[in-house]
PDB file of C-alpha atoms and ligand atoms in Angstrom:
ATOM      1  CA  LEU A 106     146.456 161.670 142.564  1.00 83.00           C
ATOM      2  CA  PRO A 107     148.985 164.316 144.013  1.00 87.00           C
ATOM      3  CA  GLU A 108     148.775 167.710 142.491  1.00 90.00           C
ATOM      4  CA  PRO A 109     150.378 168.010 138.806  1.00 89.00           C
ATOM      5  CA  GLY A 110     154.074 168.917 139.150  1.00 92.00           C
ATOM      6  CA  THR A 111     154.564 166.803 142.547  1.00 96.00           C
ATOM      7  CA  VAL A 112     157.787 165.047 142.403  1.00 98.00           C
ATOM      8  CA  GLU A 113     158.066 161.776 144.460  1.00 98.00           C
ATOM      9  CA  PHE A 114     160.842 159.524 145.038  1.00 98.00           C
ATOM     10  CA  LYS A 115     160.079 156.209 146.430  1.00 98.00           C
ATOM     11  CA  ASP A 116     163.083 154.331 147.768  1.00 98.00           C
ATOM     12  CA  VAL A 117     165.206 155.161 144.812  1.00 98.00           C
ATOM     13  CA  THR A 118     168.573 153.359 144.276  1.00 98.00           C
ATOM     14  CA  PHE A 119     170.917 154.299 141.359  1.00 98.00           C
ATOM     15  CA  GLY A 120     174.093 153.164 140.063  1.00 97.00           C
ATOM     16  CA  TYR A 121     175.958 154.442 137.038  1.00 96.00           C
ATOM     17  CA  PRO A 122     176.220 151.574 134.422  1.00 91.00           C
ATOM     18  CA  GLY A 123     179.396 149.634 134.931  1.00 90.00           C
ATOM     19  CA  ALA A 124     180.127 151.066 138.393  1.00 89.00           C
ATOM     20  CA  GLU A 125     180.181 148.575 141.422  1.00 88.00           C
ATOM     21  CA  ALA A 126     178.557 150.785 144.058  1.00 93.00           C
ATOM     22  CA  PRO A 127     175.228 152.628 143.865  1.00 96.00           C
ATOM     23  CA  VAL A 128     175.585 156.504 143.940  1.00 98.00           C
ATOM     24  CA  LEU A 129     172.293 156.995 145.424  1.00 98.00           C
ATOM     25  CA  SER A 130     170.491 154.439 148.115  1.00 98.00           C
ATOM     26  CA  GLY A 131     166.943 154.382 149.363  1.00 98.00           C
ATOM     27  CA  ILE A 132     166.083 157.977 148.365  1.00 98.00           C
ATOM     28  CA  SER A 133     162.575 158.852 149.347  1.00 98.00           C
ATOM     29  CA  PHE A 134     161.100 162.333 149.400  1.00 98.00           C
ATOM     30  CA  THR A 135     158.191 164.400 147.879  1.00 98.00           C
ATOM     31  CA  ALA A 136     158.567 167.839 146.408  1.00 98.00           C
ATOM     32  CA  LYS A 137     155.201 169.724 146.167  1.00 97.00           C
ATOM     33  CA  PRO A 138     153.870 172.395 144.065  1.00 97.00           C
ATOM     34  CA  GLY A 139     154.206 175.744 145.843  1.00 96.00           C
ATOM     35  CA  GLN A 140     157.178 174.668 147.855  1.00 97.00           C
ATOM     36  CA  THR A 141     160.862 174.799 147.752  1.00 97.00           C
ATOM     37  CA  THR A 142     162.790 171.525 148.308  1.00 98.00           C
ATOM     38  CA  ALA A 143     166.545 172.266 148.809  1.00 98.00           C
ATOM     39  CA  ILE A 144     169.248 169.458 148.595  1.00 98.00           C
ATOM     40  CA  ILE A 145     172.589 170.218 150.240  1.00 96.00           C
ATOM     41  CA  GLY A 146     175.597 168.010 150.744  1.00 94.00           C
ATOM     42  CA  SER A 147     179.297 167.756 149.933  1.00 91.00           C
ATOM     43  CA  THR A 148     180.927 167.432 146.582  1.00 93.00           C
ATOM     44  CA  GLY A 149     180.245 163.997 145.175  1.00 95.00           C
ATOM     45  CA  ALA A 150     177.306 163.451 147.518  1.00 96.00           C
ATOM     46  CA  GLY A 151     175.114 162.591 144.514  1.00 97.00           C
ATOM     47  CA  LYS A 152     173.220 165.874 144.194  1.00 98.00           C
ATOM     48  CA  THR A 153     173.481 166.224 140.394  1.00 98.00           C
ATOM     49  CA  THR A 154     172.763 162.555 139.822  1.00 98.00           C
ATOM     50  CA  LEU A 155     169.674 162.790 141.889  1.00 98.00           C
ATOM     51  CA  LEU A 156     168.508 165.781 139.818  1.00 98.00           C
ATOM     52  CA  ASN A 157     169.169 164.092 136.642  1.00 97.00           C
ATOM     53  CA  LEU A 158     166.974 161.069 137.241  1.00 98.00           C
ATOM     54  CA  ILE A 159     163.855 163.543 137.234  1.00 97.00           C
ATOM     55  CA  PRO A 160     164.063 164.435 133.377  1.00 96.00           C
ATOM     56  CA  ARG A 161     165.277 160.635 132.687  1.00 96.00           C
ATOM     57  CA  LEU A 162     168.846 161.385 131.870  1.00 95.00           C
ATOM     58  CA  TYR A 163     169.122 158.173 133.620  1.00 96.00           C
ATOM     59  CA  ASP A 164     166.681 155.531 134.907  1.00 96.00           C
ATOM     60  CA  ALA A 165     166.644 154.582 138.471  1.00 96.00           C
ATOM     61  CA  THR A 166     168.167 151.122 139.219  1.00 96.00           C
ATOM     62  CA  GLU A 167     165.564 150.273 141.743  1.00 97.00           C
ATOM     63  CA  GLY A 168     162.615 152.079 143.229  1.00 98.00           C
ATOM     64  CA  GLU A 169     160.154 154.525 141.398  1.00 97.00           C
ATOM     65  CA  ILE A 170     159.946 158.300 140.632  1.00 98.00           C
ATOM     66  CA  LEU A 171     156.626 159.811 139.892  1.00 97.00           C
ATOM     67  CA  ILE A 172     155.475 163.230 138.616  1.00 96.00           C
ATOM     68  CA  GLY A 173     152.031 164.323 139.678  1.00 94.00           C
ATOM     69  CA  GLY A 174     151.255 160.578 140.635  1.00 95.00           C
ATOM     70  CA  VAL A 175     152.398 159.146 137.213  1.00 95.00           C
ATOM     71  CA  PRO A 176     155.469 156.900 136.881  1.00 96.00           C
ATOM     72  CA  LEU A 177     158.101 158.828 134.815  1.00 95.00           C
ATOM     73  CA  LYS A 178     158.273 155.788 132.641  1.00 92.00           C
ATOM     74  CA  GLU A 179     154.558 156.061 131.527  1.00 95.00           C
ATOM     75  CA  LEU A 180     154.756 159.934 131.171  1.00 93.00           C
ATOM     76  CA  GLY A 181     156.598 159.907 127.951  1.00 91.00           C
ATOM     77  CA  ARG A 182     159.741 162.299 126.824  1.00 90.00           C
ATOM     78  CA  GLU A 183     157.485 164.873 125.470  1.00 90.00           C
ATOM     79  CA  ALA A 184     155.257 165.440 128.724  1.00 91.00           C
ATOM     80  CA  ILE A 185     158.555 165.339 130.624  1.00 93.00           C
ATOM     81  CA  SER A 186     160.294 168.038 128.576  1.00 90.00           C
ATOM     82  CA  ARG A 187     157.011 170.175 128.558  1.00 90.00           C
ATOM     83  CA  ASN A 188     156.441 170.058 132.302  1.00 93.00           C
ATOM     84  CA  ILE A 189     160.044 170.359 133.723  1.00 95.00           C
ATOM     85  CA  SER A 190     162.632 172.964 133.296  1.00 96.00           C
ATOM     86  CA  ALA A 191     166.246 172.047 134.464  1.00 96.00           C
ATOM     87  CA  VAL A 192     168.999 174.428 134.808  1.00 96.00           C
ATOM     88  CA  PRO A 193     172.115 172.189 134.760  1.00 94.00           C
ATOM     89  CA  GLN A 194     175.276 172.679 136.904  1.00 94.00           C
ATOM     90  CA  ARG A 195     177.252 173.674 133.855  1.00 90.00           C
ATOM     91  CA  PRO A 196     174.673 175.470 132.091  1.00 88.00           C
ATOM     92  CA  TYR A 197     174.832 175.350 128.137  1.00 88.00           C
ATOM     93  CA  LEU A 198     174.190 177.982 125.532  1.00 91.00           C
ATOM     94  CA  PHE A 199     174.378 177.016 121.992  1.00 89.00           C
ATOM     95  CA  SER A 200     175.553 179.154 118.922  1.00 91.00           C
ATOM     96  CA  GLY A 201     172.691 181.489 117.917  1.00 93.00           C
ATOM     97  CA  THR A 202     170.931 184.343 118.963  1.00 95.00           C
ATOM     98  CA  ILE A 203     169.749 185.090 122.654  1.00 96.00           C
ATOM     99  CA  ALA A 204     166.141 184.791 121.769  1.00 97.00           C
ATOM    100  CA  SER A 205     166.569 181.384 120.188  1.00 96.00           C
ATOM    101  CA  ASN A 206     168.637 180.281 123.330  1.00 95.00           C
ATOM    102  CA  LEU A 207     165.764 181.373 125.491  1.00 97.00           C
ATOM    103  CA  ARG A 208     163.049 179.735 123.150  1.00 96.00           C
ATOM    104  CA  PHE A 209     164.587 176.422 123.498  1.00 91.00           C
ATOM    105  CA  GLY A 210     161.610 174.636 125.223  1.00 85.00           C
ATOM    106  CA  ALA A 211     159.311 177.612 124.815  1.00 88.00           C
ATOM    107  CA  GLN A 212     158.995 178.089 121.094  1.00 90.00           C
ATOM    108  CA  ASP A 213     155.855 180.135 121.421  1.00 92.00           C
ATOM    109  CA  ALA A 214     157.335 182.821 123.916  1.00 94.00           C
ATOM    110  CA  SER A 215     156.765 186.294 122.873  1.00 97.00           C
ATOM    111  CA  ASP A 216     159.526 188.765 122.925  1.00 97.00           C
ATOM    112  CA  GLU A 217     157.654 190.320 125.799  1.00 97.00           C
ATOM    113  CA  GLU A 218     157.709 186.996 127.588  1.00 97.00           C
ATOM    114  CA  LEU A 219     161.424 186.561 126.936  1.00 98.00           C
ATOM    115  CA  TRP A 220     162.113 189.999 128.411  1.00 98.00           C
ATOM    116  CA  GLU A 221     159.988 189.048 131.562  1.00 97.00           C
ATOM    117  CA  ALA A 222     161.949 185.948 131.879  1.00 97.00           C
ATOM    118  CA  LEU A 223     165.349 188.237 131.588  1.00 98.00           C
ATOM    119  CA  ASP A 224     164.076 190.588 134.058  1.00 97.00           C
ATOM    120  CA  ILE A 225     163.342 187.920 136.815  1.00 97.00           C
ATOM    121  CA  ALA A 226     166.753 186.402 136.019  1.00 97.00           C
ATOM    122  CA  GLN A 227     168.603 189.833 136.500  1.00 96.00           C
ATOM    123  CA  SER A 228     169.869 189.941 132.821  1.00 96.00           C
ATOM    124  CA  THR A 229     167.923 192.915 131.391  1.00 96.00           C
ATOM    125  CA  ASP A 230     170.975 195.193 131.727  1.00 94.00           C
ATOM    126  CA  PHE A 231     173.205 192.642 130.088  1.00 92.00           C
ATOM    127  CA  VAL A 232     170.879 191.939 127.114  1.00 95.00           C
ATOM    128  CA  THR A 233     169.923 195.658 126.531  1.00 96.00           C
ATOM    129  CA  GLU A 234     173.524 196.674 126.395  1.00 94.00           C
ATOM    130  CA  ARG A 235     174.352 194.066 123.754  1.00 92.00           C
ATOM    131  CA  GLU A 236     174.122 195.370 119.987  1.00 92.00           C
ATOM    132  CA  GLY A 237     170.996 193.567 118.610  1.00 94.00           C
ATOM    133  CA  GLN A 238     169.648 192.727 122.066  1.00 96.00           C
ATOM    134  CA  LEU A 239     167.479 189.578 122.003  1.00 97.00           C
ATOM    135  CA  GLU A 240     168.895 189.057 118.279  1.00 96.00           C
ATOM    136  CA  SER A 241     172.563 189.352 119.500  1.00 94.00           C
ATOM    137  CA  THR A 242     174.619 186.232 118.863  1.00 93.00           C
ATOM    138  CA  ILE A 243     175.911 183.832 121.358  1.00 90.00           C
ATOM    139  CA  SER A 244     178.953 181.828 120.245  1.00 86.00           C
ATOM    140  CA  GLN A 245     179.272 178.019 120.459  1.00 76.00           C
ATOM    141  CA  GLY A 246     178.993 177.161 124.173  1.00 72.00           C
ATOM    142  CA  GLY A 247     178.253 180.565 125.236  1.00 71.00           C
ATOM    143  CA  THR A 248     182.101 181.442 125.399  1.00 76.00           C
ATOM    144  CA  ASN A 249     181.355 185.159 124.593  1.00 80.00           C
ATOM    145  CA  VAL A 250     179.353 185.294 127.839  1.00 87.00           C
ATOM    146  CA  SER A 251     180.700 185.286 131.305  1.00 87.00           C
ATOM    147  CA  GLY A 252     180.047 181.995 133.664  1.00 86.00           C
ATOM    148  CA  GLY A 253     177.315 183.957 135.677  1.00 88.00           C
ATOM    149  CA  GLN A 254     175.701 185.351 132.645  1.00 91.00           C
ATOM    150  CA  ARG A 255     175.262 182.074 131.065  1.00 92.00           C
ATOM    151  CA  GLN A 256     173.825 180.730 134.352  1.00 93.00           C
ATOM    152  CA  ARG A 257     171.426 183.724 134.374  1.00 95.00           C
ATOM    153  CA  LEU A 258     170.423 183.167 130.729  1.00 95.00           C
ATOM    154  CA  CYS A 259     169.661 179.383 131.329  1.00 95.00           C
ATOM    155  CA  ILE A 260     167.512 180.406 134.432  1.00 96.00           C
ATOM    156  CA  ALA A 261     165.531 182.827 132.002  1.00 97.00           C
ATOM    157  CA  ARG A 262     165.345 179.988 129.377  1.00 97.00           C
ATOM    158  CA  ALA A 263     163.955 177.775 132.409  1.00 97.00           C
ATOM    159  CA  LEU A 264     161.431 180.538 133.288  1.00 97.00           C
ATOM    160  CA  ALA A 265     160.351 181.132 129.582  1.00 97.00           C
ATOM    161  CA  ALA A 266     158.959 177.542 129.428  1.00 96.00           C
ATOM    162  CA  LYS A 267     156.695 178.107 132.467  1.00 95.00           C
ATOM    163  CA  PRO A 268     157.044 174.627 133.615  1.00 95.00           C
ATOM    164  CA  MET A 269     155.311 172.861 136.631  1.00 96.00           C
ATOM    165  CA  THR A 270     158.623 171.560 138.140  1.00 97.00           C
ATOM    166  CA  TYR A 271     162.004 173.557 138.257  1.00 97.00           C
ATOM    167  CA  LEU A 272     165.237 171.954 138.760  1.00 97.00           C
ATOM    168  CA  PHE A 273     168.225 174.250 139.707  1.00 97.00           C
ATOM    169  CA  ASP A 274     171.528 172.514 139.965  1.00 96.00           C
ATOM    170  CA  ASP A 275     173.824 174.980 141.867  1.00 92.00           C
ATOM    171  CA  SER A 276     172.558 177.807 139.845  1.00 91.00           C
ATOM    172  CA  PHE A 277     173.030 180.470 142.191  1.00 87.00           C
ATOM    173  CA  SER A 278     176.559 180.023 143.390  1.00 81.00           C
ATOM    174  CA  ALA A 279     178.279 181.666 140.684  1.00 81.00           C
ATOM    175  CA  LEU A 280     176.282 184.781 141.591  1.00 86.00           C
ATOM    176  CA  ASP A 281     177.515 187.318 144.073  1.00 87.00           C
ATOM    177  CA  VAL A 282     175.445 187.190 147.298  1.00 86.00           C
ATOM    178  CA  ASN A 283     173.582 190.323 146.346  1.00 91.00           C
ATOM    179  CA  THR A 284     172.468 189.000 142.937  1.00 90.00           C
ATOM    180  CA  ASP A 285     171.629 185.734 144.392  1.00 88.00           C
ATOM    181  CA  ALA A 286     169.390 187.189 146.823  1.00 89.00           C
ATOM    182  CA  LYS A 287     167.667 189.562 144.329  1.00 94.00           C
ATOM    183  CA  LEU A 288     167.066 186.765 141.817  1.00 94.00           C
ATOM    184  CA  ARG A 289     165.511 184.474 144.340  1.00 91.00           C
ATOM    185  CA  ALA A 290     163.395 187.026 145.550  1.00 93.00           C
ATOM    186  CA  ALA A 291     162.141 187.730 141.913  1.00 96.00           C
ATOM    187  CA  LEU A 292     161.748 183.993 141.389  1.00 95.00           C
ATOM    188  CA  ALA A 293     159.038 183.665 144.150  1.00 94.00           C
ATOM    189  CA  GLU A 294     156.118 185.077 142.117  1.00 96.00           C
ATOM    190  CA  PRO A 295     156.708 183.016 138.776  1.00 95.00           C
ATOM    191  CA  THR A 296     157.526 179.818 140.524  1.00 96.00           C
ATOM    192  CA  LYS A 297     154.910 180.181 143.332  1.00 95.00           C
ATOM    193  CA  ASP A 298     152.610 177.238 141.948  1.00 96.00           C
ATOM    194  CA  ALA A 299     155.514 175.156 140.838  1.00 97.00           C
ATOM    195  CA  ALA A 300     157.400 172.395 142.538  1.00 98.00           C
ATOM    196  CA  VAL A 301     161.089 173.841 142.832  1.00 97.00           C
ATOM    197  CA  ILE A 302     164.186 171.801 143.759  1.00 98.00           C
ATOM    198  CA  ILE A 303     167.311 173.519 144.362  1.00 97.00           C
ATOM    199  CA  VAL A 304     170.702 172.106 144.863  1.00 96.00           C
ATOM    200  CA  ALA A 305     172.687 174.702 146.610  1.00 91.00           C
ATOM    201  CA  GLN A 306     176.448 175.087 148.015  1.00 82.00           C
ATOM    202  CA  ARG A 307     175.603 178.308 149.972  1.00 83.00           C
ATOM    203  CA  VAL A 308     173.282 177.751 153.125  1.00 88.00           C
ATOM    204  CA  SER A 309     172.043 181.286 152.637  1.00 86.00           C
ATOM    205  CA  THR A 310     170.605 180.294 149.345  1.00 86.00           C
ATOM    206  CA  ILE A 311     168.261 177.703 151.204  1.00 90.00           C
ATOM    207  CA  THR A 312     167.320 178.892 154.594  1.00 92.00           C
ATOM    208  CA  GLU A 313     163.805 179.711 153.467  1.00 92.00           C
ATOM    209  CA  ALA A 314     163.202 176.488 151.840  1.00 96.00           C
ATOM    210  CA  ASP A 315     160.265 174.396 152.982  1.00 97.00           C
ATOM    211  CA  GLN A 316     162.320 171.291 153.317  1.00 98.00           C
ATOM    212  CA  ILE A 317     165.953 170.741 153.117  1.00 98.00           C
ATOM    213  CA  LEU A 318     167.374 167.198 152.396  1.00 98.00           C
ATOM    214  CA  VAL A 319     170.929 166.696 153.563  1.00 97.00           C
ATOM    215  CA  LEU A 320     172.679 164.190 151.212  1.00 97.00           C
ATOM    216  CA  ASP A 321     175.776 162.311 152.282  1.00 95.00           C
ATOM    217  CA  HIS A 322     177.278 159.615 150.267  1.00 96.00           C
ATOM    218  CA  GLY A 323     174.094 159.020 148.258  1.00 97.00           C
ATOM    219  CA  GLU A 324     171.791 158.837 151.308  1.00 98.00           C
ATOM    220  CA  ILE A 325     169.380 161.310 152.877  1.00 98.00           C
ATOM    221  CA  VAL A 326     170.900 161.638 156.432  1.00 97.00           C
ATOM    222  CA  ALA A 327     168.810 164.262 157.654  1.00 97.00           C
ATOM    223  CA  ARG A 328     165.610 166.361 156.543  1.00 98.00           C
ATOM    224  CA  GLY A 329     163.805 169.470 157.730  1.00 98.00           C
ATOM    225  CA  THR A 330     163.711 173.148 157.751  1.00 98.00           C
ATOM    226  CA  HIS A 331     166.895 175.184 158.401  1.00 97.00           C
ATOM    227  CA  GLU A 332     166.006 175.643 161.955  1.00 97.00           C
ATOM    228  CA  GLU A 333     165.012 172.104 162.617  1.00 97.00           C
ATOM    229  CA  LEU A 334     168.366 170.779 161.018  1.00 97.00           C
ATOM    230  CA  LEU A 335     170.394 173.252 162.843  1.00 96.00           C
ATOM    231  CA  GLU A 336     168.972 171.342 166.089  1.00 96.00           C
ATOM    232  CA  SER A 337     169.043 167.885 164.702  1.00 95.00           C
ATOM    233  CA  SER A 338     171.904 167.212 162.292  1.00 95.00           C
ATOM    234  CA  GLU A 339     175.602 167.299 162.855  1.00 93.00           C
ATOM    235  CA  THR A 340     176.260 166.932 159.204  1.00 92.00           C
ATOM    236  CA  TYR A 341     174.114 170.103 158.497  1.00 94.00           C
ATOM    237  CA  GLN A 342     175.810 171.978 161.319  1.00 94.00           C
ATOM    238  CA  GLU A 343     179.256 171.088 159.808  1.00 92.00           C
ATOM    239  CA  ILE A 344     177.860 172.356 156.307  1.00 90.00           C
ATOM    240  CA  VAL A 345     176.719 175.533 157.923  1.00 91.00           C
ATOM    241  CA  THR A 346     179.997 176.365 159.728  1.00 90.00           C
ATOM    242  CA  SER A 347     182.299 175.336 156.967  1.00 83.00           C
TER     243      SER A 347
HETATM  244  P1  TTP B 524     177.418 163.785 141.503  1.00 61.77           P
HETATM  245  O1  TTP B 524     176.021 163.341 141.485  1.00 61.77           O
HETATM  246  O2  TTP B 524     178.010 164.765 140.306  1.00 61.77           O
HETATM  247  O3  TTP B 524     177.670 164.690 142.971  1.00 61.77           O
HETATM  248  P2  TTP B 524     177.383 166.024 143.387  1.00 61.77           P
HETATM  249  O4  TTP B 524     176.448 166.664 142.379  1.00 61.77           O
HETATM  250  O5  TTP B 524     176.811 166.072 144.767  1.00 61.77           O
HETATM  251  O6  TTP B 524     178.933 166.973 143.484  1.00 61.77           O
HETATM  252  P3  TTP B 524     179.202 168.543 143.254  1.00 61.77           P
HETATM  253  O7  TTP B 524     178.827 169.063 144.486  1.00 61.77           O
HETATM  254  O8  TTP B 524     180.684 168.407 143.109  1.00 61.77           O
HETATM  255  O9  TTP B 524     178.333 168.890 142.104  1.00 61.77           O
HETATM  256  O10 TTP B 524     178.422 162.736 141.690  1.00 61.77           O
HETATM  257  C1  TTP B 524     178.184 161.528 142.483  1.00 61.77           C
HETATM  258  C2  TTP B 524     179.045 160.420 142.136  1.00 61.77           C
HETATM  259  O11 TTP B 524     178.647 159.935 141.002  1.00 61.77           O
HETATM  260  C3  TTP B 524     180.440 160.738 141.965  1.00 61.77           C
HETATM  261  O12 TTP B 524     181.154 159.697 142.645  1.00 61.77           O
HETATM  262  C4  TTP B 524     180.841 161.041 140.542  1.00 61.77           C
HETATM  263  C5  TTP B 524     179.706 159.994 139.954  1.00 61.77           C
HETATM  264  N1  TTP B 524     179.214 160.326 138.647  1.00 61.77           N
HETATM  265  C6  TTP B 524     179.629 159.356 137.733  1.00 61.77           C
HETATM  266  O13 TTP B 524     180.279 158.327 137.703  1.00 61.77           O
HETATM  267  N2  TTP B 524     178.985 160.006 136.283  1.00 61.77           N
HETATM  268  C7  TTP B 524     178.381 161.033 136.080  1.00 61.77           C
HETATM  269  O14 TTP B 524     177.929 161.344 134.998  1.00 61.77           O
HETATM  270  C8  TTP B 524     178.099 161.899 137.339  1.00 61.77           C
HETATM  271  C9  TTP B 524     177.387 163.112 137.140  1.00 61.77           C
HETATM  272  C10 TTP B 524     178.738 161.395 138.289  1.00 61.77           C
HETATM  273 MG1   MG B 525     176.600 168.302 141.126  1.00 61.77          MG
END
């Protein structure tokens, strides 16, 4: 069996219920633990759809997705939520304390572990400055927190769960380039044994990725490292220069 946390797509096709054309066609790749797999491509290419198939928000129409060699359908919801942390493109906070938001998916996390996660997510100052700190309240939908902070709190939430697989859907683009770089450097240690899949808008976010998948109209049109793709893929060159 592949290592736990390995994500494998085998010739996956997916169309939304009721839609005529598939949004994803013939998607095959392996995201290995200890590696970062990046997905880049223009808006509407199907990046979010691809990520959402992994925690089974939808099921593949054709083909198969496996985690650690086990087909998703055999894993069960509980194992899926325990092993995968997803930071969605529109990160969501519910009304309640910061601590309860961070413990969603990590009920047993100590305050110390929450602070560690916040530190990695570059949110220590933000939480320290709030009255009540971890016990300070987030309003419904997180509207009393900025978009960038919301994104970082959702990254901290994902870290607190200590999963084997991390999914980041465009989680760094609302951050300034400096914070983006700091946060990703801090992520290296806690995610070093996990399979990390990052959807990115900015090429600078993914130049170090072990493999980059270029998605175009629901198909992987090129794959490789940043250097390889600069040589081989016109679509990638266009993304880099746009
Ligand atoms: P997405 O998967 O949302 O495309 P994306 O994530 O690559 O785009 P962005 O960079 O803007 O985040 O959409 C792919 C196609 O699927 C698009 O035609 C919209 C459609 N779609 C639905 O029909 N229902 C859905 O719930 C979603 C998420 C997308
Ligand atoms: Mg998207």
